[in-house]
mmCIF file of C-alpha atoms in Angstrom:
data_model
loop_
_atom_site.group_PDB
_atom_site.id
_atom_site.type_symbol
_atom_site.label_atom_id
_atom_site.label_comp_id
_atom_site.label_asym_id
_atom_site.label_seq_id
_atom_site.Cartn_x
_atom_site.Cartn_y
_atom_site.Cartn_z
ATOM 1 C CA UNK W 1 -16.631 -0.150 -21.446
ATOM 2 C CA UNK W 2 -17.454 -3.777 -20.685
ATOM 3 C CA UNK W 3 -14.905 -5.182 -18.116
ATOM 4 C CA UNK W 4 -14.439 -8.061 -20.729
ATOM 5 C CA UNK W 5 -13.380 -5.511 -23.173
ATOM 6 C CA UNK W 6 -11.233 -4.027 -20.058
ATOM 7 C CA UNK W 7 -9.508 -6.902 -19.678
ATOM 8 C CA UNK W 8 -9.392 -6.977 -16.046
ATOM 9 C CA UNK W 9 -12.078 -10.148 -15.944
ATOM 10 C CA UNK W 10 -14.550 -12.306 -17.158
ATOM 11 C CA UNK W 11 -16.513 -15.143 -15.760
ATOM 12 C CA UNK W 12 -16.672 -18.768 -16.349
ATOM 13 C CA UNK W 13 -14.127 -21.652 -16.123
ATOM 14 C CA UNK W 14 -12.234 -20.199 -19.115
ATOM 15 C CA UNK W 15 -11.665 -17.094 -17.759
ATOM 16 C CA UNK W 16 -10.819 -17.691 -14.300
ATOM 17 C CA UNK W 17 -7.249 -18.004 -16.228
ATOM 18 C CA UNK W 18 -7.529 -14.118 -16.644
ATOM 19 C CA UNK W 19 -7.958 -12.879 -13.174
ATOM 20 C CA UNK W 20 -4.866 -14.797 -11.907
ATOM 21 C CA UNK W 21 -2.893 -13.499 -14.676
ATOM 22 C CA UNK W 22 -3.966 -9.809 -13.818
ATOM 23 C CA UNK W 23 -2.906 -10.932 -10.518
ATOM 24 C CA UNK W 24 0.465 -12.250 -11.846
ATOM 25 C CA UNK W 25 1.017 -8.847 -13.379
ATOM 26 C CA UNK W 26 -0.197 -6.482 -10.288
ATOM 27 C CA UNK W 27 2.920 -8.980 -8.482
ATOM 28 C CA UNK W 28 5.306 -8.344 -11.250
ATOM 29 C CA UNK W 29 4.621 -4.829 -11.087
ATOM 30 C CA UNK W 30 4.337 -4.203 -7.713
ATOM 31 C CA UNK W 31 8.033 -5.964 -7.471
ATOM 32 C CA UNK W 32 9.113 -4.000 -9.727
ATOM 33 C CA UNK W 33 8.385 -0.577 -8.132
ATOM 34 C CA UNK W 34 9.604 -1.646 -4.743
ATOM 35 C CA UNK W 35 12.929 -2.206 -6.102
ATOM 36 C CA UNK W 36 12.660 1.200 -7.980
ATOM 37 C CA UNK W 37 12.293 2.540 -4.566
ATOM 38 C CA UNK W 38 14.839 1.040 -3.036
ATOM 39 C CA UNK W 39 17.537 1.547 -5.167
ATOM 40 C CA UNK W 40 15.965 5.593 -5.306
ATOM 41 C CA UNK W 41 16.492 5.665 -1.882
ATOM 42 C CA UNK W 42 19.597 4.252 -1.982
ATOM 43 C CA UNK W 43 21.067 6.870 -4.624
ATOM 44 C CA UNK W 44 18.812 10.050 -2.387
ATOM 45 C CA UNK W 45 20.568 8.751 0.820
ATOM 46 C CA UNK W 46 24.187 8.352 -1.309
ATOM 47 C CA UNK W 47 23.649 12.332 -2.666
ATOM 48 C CA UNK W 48 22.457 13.411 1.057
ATOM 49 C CA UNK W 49 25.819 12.085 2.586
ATOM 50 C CA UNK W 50 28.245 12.516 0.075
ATOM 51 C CA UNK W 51 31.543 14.660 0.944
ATOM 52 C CA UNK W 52 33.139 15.256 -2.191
ATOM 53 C CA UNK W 53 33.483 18.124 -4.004
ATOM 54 C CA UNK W 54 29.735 19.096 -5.440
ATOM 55 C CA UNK W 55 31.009 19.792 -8.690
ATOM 56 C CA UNK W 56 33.337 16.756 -9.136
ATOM 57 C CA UNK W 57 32.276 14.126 -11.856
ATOM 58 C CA UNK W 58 31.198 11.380 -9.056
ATOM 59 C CA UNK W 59 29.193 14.083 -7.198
ATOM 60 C CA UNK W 60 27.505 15.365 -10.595
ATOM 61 C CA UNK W 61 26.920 11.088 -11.292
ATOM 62 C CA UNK W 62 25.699 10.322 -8.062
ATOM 63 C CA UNK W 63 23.278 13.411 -8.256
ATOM 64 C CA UNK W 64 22.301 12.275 -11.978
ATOM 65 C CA UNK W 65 21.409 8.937 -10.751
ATOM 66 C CA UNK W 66 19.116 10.115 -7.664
ATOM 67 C CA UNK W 67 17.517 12.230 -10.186
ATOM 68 C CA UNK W 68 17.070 9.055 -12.646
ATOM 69 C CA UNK W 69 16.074 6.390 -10.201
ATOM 70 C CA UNK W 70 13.435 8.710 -8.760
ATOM 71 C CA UNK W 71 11.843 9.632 -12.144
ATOM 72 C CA UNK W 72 12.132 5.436 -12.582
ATOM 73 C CA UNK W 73 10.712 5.060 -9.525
ATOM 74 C CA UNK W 74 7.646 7.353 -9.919
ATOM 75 C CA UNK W 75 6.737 6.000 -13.227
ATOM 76 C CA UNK W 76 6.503 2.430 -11.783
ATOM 77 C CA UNK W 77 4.187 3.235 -9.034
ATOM 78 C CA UNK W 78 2.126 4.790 -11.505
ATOM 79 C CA UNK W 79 1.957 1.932 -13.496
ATOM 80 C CA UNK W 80 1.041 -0.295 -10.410
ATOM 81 C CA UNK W 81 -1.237 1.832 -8.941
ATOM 82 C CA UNK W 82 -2.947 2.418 -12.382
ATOM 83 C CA UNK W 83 -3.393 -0.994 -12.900
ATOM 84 C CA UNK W 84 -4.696 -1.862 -8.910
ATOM 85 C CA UNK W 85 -7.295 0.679 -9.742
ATOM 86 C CA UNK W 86 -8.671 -0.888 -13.338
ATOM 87 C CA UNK W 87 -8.752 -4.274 -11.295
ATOM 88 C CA UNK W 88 -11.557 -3.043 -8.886
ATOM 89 C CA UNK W 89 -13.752 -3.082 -11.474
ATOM 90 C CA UNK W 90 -13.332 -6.938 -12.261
ATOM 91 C CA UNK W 91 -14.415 -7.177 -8.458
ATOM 92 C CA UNK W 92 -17.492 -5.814 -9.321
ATOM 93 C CA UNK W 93 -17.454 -2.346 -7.946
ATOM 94 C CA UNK W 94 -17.477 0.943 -9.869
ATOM 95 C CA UNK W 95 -14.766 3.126 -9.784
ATOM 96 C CA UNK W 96 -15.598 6.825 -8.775
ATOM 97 C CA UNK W 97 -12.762 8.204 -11.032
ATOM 98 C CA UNK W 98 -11.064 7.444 -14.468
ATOM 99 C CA UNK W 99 -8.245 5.379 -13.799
ATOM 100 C CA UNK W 100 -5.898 8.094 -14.949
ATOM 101 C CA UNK W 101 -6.641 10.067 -12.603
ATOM 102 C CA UNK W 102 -3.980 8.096 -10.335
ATOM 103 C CA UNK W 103 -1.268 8.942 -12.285
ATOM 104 C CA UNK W 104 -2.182 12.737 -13.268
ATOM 105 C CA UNK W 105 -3.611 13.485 -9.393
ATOM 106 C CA UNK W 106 0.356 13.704 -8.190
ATOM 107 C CA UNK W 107 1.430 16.069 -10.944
ATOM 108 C CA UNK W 108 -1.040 18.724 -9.846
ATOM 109 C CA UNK W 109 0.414 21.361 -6.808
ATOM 110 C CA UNK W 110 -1.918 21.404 -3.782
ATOM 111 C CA UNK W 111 -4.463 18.367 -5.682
ATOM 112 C CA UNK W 112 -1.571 15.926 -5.363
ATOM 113 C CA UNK W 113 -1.589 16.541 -1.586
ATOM 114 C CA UNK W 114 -5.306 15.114 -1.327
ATOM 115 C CA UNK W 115 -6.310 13.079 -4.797
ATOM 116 C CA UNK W 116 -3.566 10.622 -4.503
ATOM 117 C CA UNK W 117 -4.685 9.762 -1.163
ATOM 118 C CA UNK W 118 -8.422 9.573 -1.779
ATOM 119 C CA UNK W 119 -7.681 7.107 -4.686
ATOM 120 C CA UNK W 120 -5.231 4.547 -2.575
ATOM 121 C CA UNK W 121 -7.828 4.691 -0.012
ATOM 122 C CA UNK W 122 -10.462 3.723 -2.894
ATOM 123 C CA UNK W 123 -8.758 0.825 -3.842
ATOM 124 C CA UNK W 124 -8.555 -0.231 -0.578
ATOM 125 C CA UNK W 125 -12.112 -0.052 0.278
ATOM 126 C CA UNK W 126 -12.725 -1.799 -3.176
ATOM 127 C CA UNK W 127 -10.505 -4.593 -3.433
ATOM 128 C CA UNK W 128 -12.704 -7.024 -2.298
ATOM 129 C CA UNK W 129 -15.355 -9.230 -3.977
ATOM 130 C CA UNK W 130 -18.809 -6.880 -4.194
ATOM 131 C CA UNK W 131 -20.582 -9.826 -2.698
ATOM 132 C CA UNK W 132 -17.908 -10.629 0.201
ATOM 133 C CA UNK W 133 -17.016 -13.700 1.016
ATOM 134 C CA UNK W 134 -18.020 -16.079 3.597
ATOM 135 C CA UNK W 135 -16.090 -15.488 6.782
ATOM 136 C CA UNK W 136 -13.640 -12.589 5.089
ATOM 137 C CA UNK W 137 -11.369 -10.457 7.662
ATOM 138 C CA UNK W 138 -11.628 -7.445 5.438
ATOM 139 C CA UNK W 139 -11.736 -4.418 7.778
ATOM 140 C CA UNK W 140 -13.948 -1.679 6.412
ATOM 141 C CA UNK W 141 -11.741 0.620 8.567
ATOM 142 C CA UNK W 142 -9.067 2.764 6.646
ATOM 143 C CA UNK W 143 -5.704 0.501 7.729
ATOM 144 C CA UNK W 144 -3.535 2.745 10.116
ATOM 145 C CA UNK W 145 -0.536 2.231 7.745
ATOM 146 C CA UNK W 146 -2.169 4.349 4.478
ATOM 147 C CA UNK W 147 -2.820 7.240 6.365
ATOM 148 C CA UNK W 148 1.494 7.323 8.051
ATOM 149 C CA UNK W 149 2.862 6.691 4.683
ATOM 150 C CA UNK W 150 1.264 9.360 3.238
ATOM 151 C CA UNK W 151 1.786 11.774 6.664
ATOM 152 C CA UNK W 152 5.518 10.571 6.036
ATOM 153 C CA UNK W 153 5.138 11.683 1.805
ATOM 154 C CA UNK W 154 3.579 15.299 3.287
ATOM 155 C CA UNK W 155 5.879 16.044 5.738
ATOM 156 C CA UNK W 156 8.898 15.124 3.617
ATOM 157 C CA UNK W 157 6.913 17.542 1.160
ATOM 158 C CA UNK W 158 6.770 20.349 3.862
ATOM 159 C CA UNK W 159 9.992 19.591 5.091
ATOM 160 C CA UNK W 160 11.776 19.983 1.631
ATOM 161 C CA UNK W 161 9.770 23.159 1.413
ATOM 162 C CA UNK W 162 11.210 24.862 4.523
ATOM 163 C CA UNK W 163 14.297 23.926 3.774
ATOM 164 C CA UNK W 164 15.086 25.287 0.282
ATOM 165 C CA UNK W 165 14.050 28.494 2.457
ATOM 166 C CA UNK W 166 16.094 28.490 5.623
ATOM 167 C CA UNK W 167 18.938 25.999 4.482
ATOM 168 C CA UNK W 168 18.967 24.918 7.794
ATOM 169 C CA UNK W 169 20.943 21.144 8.775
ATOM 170 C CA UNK W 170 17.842 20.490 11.169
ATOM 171 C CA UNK W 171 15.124 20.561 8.435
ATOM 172 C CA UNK W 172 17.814 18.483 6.030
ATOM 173 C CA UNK W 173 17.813 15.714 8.602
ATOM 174 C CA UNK W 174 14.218 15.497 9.060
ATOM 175 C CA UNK W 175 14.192 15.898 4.701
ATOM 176 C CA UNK W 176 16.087 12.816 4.694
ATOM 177 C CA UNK W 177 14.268 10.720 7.615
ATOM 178 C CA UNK W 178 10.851 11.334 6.057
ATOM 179 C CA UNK W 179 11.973 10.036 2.753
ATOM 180 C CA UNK W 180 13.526 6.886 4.168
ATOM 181 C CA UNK W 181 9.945 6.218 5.981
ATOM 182 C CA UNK W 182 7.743 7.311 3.213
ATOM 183 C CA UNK W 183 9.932 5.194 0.970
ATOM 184 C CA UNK W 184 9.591 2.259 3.118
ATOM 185 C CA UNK W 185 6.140 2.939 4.032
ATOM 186 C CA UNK W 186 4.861 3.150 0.158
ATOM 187 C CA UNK W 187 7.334 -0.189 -0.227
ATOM 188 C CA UNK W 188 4.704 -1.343 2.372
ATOM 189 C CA UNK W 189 1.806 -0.173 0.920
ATOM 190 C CA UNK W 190 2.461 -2.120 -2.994
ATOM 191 C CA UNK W 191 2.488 -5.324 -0.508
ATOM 192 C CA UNK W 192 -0.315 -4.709 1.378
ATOM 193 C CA UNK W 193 -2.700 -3.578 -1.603
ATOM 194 C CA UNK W 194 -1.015 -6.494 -3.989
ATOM 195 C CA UNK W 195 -1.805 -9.082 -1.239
ATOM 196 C CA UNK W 196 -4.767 -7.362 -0.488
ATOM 197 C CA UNK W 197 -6.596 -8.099 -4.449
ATOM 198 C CA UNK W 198 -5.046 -11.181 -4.887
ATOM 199 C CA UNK W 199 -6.526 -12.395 -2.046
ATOM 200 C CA UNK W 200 -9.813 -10.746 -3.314
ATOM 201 C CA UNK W 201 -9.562 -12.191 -6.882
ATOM 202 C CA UNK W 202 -9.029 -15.713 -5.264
ATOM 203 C CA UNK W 203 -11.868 -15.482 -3.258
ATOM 204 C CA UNK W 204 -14.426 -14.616 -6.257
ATOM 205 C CA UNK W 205 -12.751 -17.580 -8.185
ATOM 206 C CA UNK W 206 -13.120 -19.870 -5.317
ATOM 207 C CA UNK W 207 -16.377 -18.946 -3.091
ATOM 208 C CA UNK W 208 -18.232 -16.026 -3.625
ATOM 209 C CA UNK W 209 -20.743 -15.799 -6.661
ATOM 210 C CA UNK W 210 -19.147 -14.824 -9.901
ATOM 211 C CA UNK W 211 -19.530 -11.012 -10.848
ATOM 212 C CA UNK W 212 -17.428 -10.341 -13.303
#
């Protein structure tokens, strides 16, 4: 597929209009999934600390509504991350996967503990002009903060694991204080990788030679 056909880019005057809309839209989405997450963690931390009875209507609601915001909250990463991996391309590098591969790479046991990873990492690396730009500060390194959010989203995993099997308070606390940081961390993350491409789309616009 041509990345005009894609449309994630083209060059010219007249379609320097499209890249800052795609960036528009990564914002809007990215936005949109950190408030997903927040209010998700909200509702988990609500559910984790609640005293009432477990089978009262508010307990049953609250429950109902972790469940809900965390479904709402998964979807709209997907979406953002779905749509930070299709822009790559319009920077001029190839992606090594389809881009559905972000979304379908967490519903698979023991793949979604690797794939997810290797893809945020990917569009890391990749969000950046193929050409680079004159005087850039774009580390080639990994960034320290990809690899702790998703240490915080595998232990939480692990955690919630051991727990279901000893039903033991100490594992429930450390449950609960790995999803607060992986929540915040991934909250970090959208920001990072949002700022990240824009910054990368603005660049091609303004200084490096078109190649898209």
């Amino acid at each position: 597929m041509r990345i005009e056909e894609a449309g994630v880019g083209v060059s010219g005057p007249s379609g320097e209009r499209r890249p800052r809309r795609e960036n528009t839209l990564l914002w809007g989405r990215a936005r949109i999934a950190q408030a997903a997450l927040a209010v998700a963690m909200a509702f988990m931390l609500l559910a984790a600390f609640h005293d009432g009875n477990p089978r009262s209507t508010t307990s049953v609601i609250v429950v109902l509504l972790d469940v809900i915001m965390r479904f709402v909250a998964a979807i709209a990463w997907w979406v953002w991350m779905y749509r930070a991996y299709r822009n790559i391309q319009a920077l001029g590098h190839v992606p090594n996967h389809d881009a559905s591969r972000v979304v379908w790479s967490f519903l698979i046991p023991i793949a979604n503990w690797i794939l997810p990873y290797q893809s945020m990492t990917e569009i890391w690396h990749k969000s950046r002009p193929v050409d680079g730009l004159p005087g850039d500060d774009f580390a080639p390194a990994t960034p320290l903060f990809l690899p702790l959010w998703w240490g915080f989203f595998f232990a939480r995993t692990l955690s919630s694991s051991l727990g279901r099997i000893s039903d033991g308070v100490t594992l429930f606390v450390f449950d609960v204080a790995f999803e607060v940081l992986g929540t915040l961390g991934a909250m970090y993350v959208l920001e990072q990788m949002t700022s990240r491409q824009e910054a990368a789309f603005e660049g091609s616009l303004s200084g490096a030679p078109q190649t898209f």
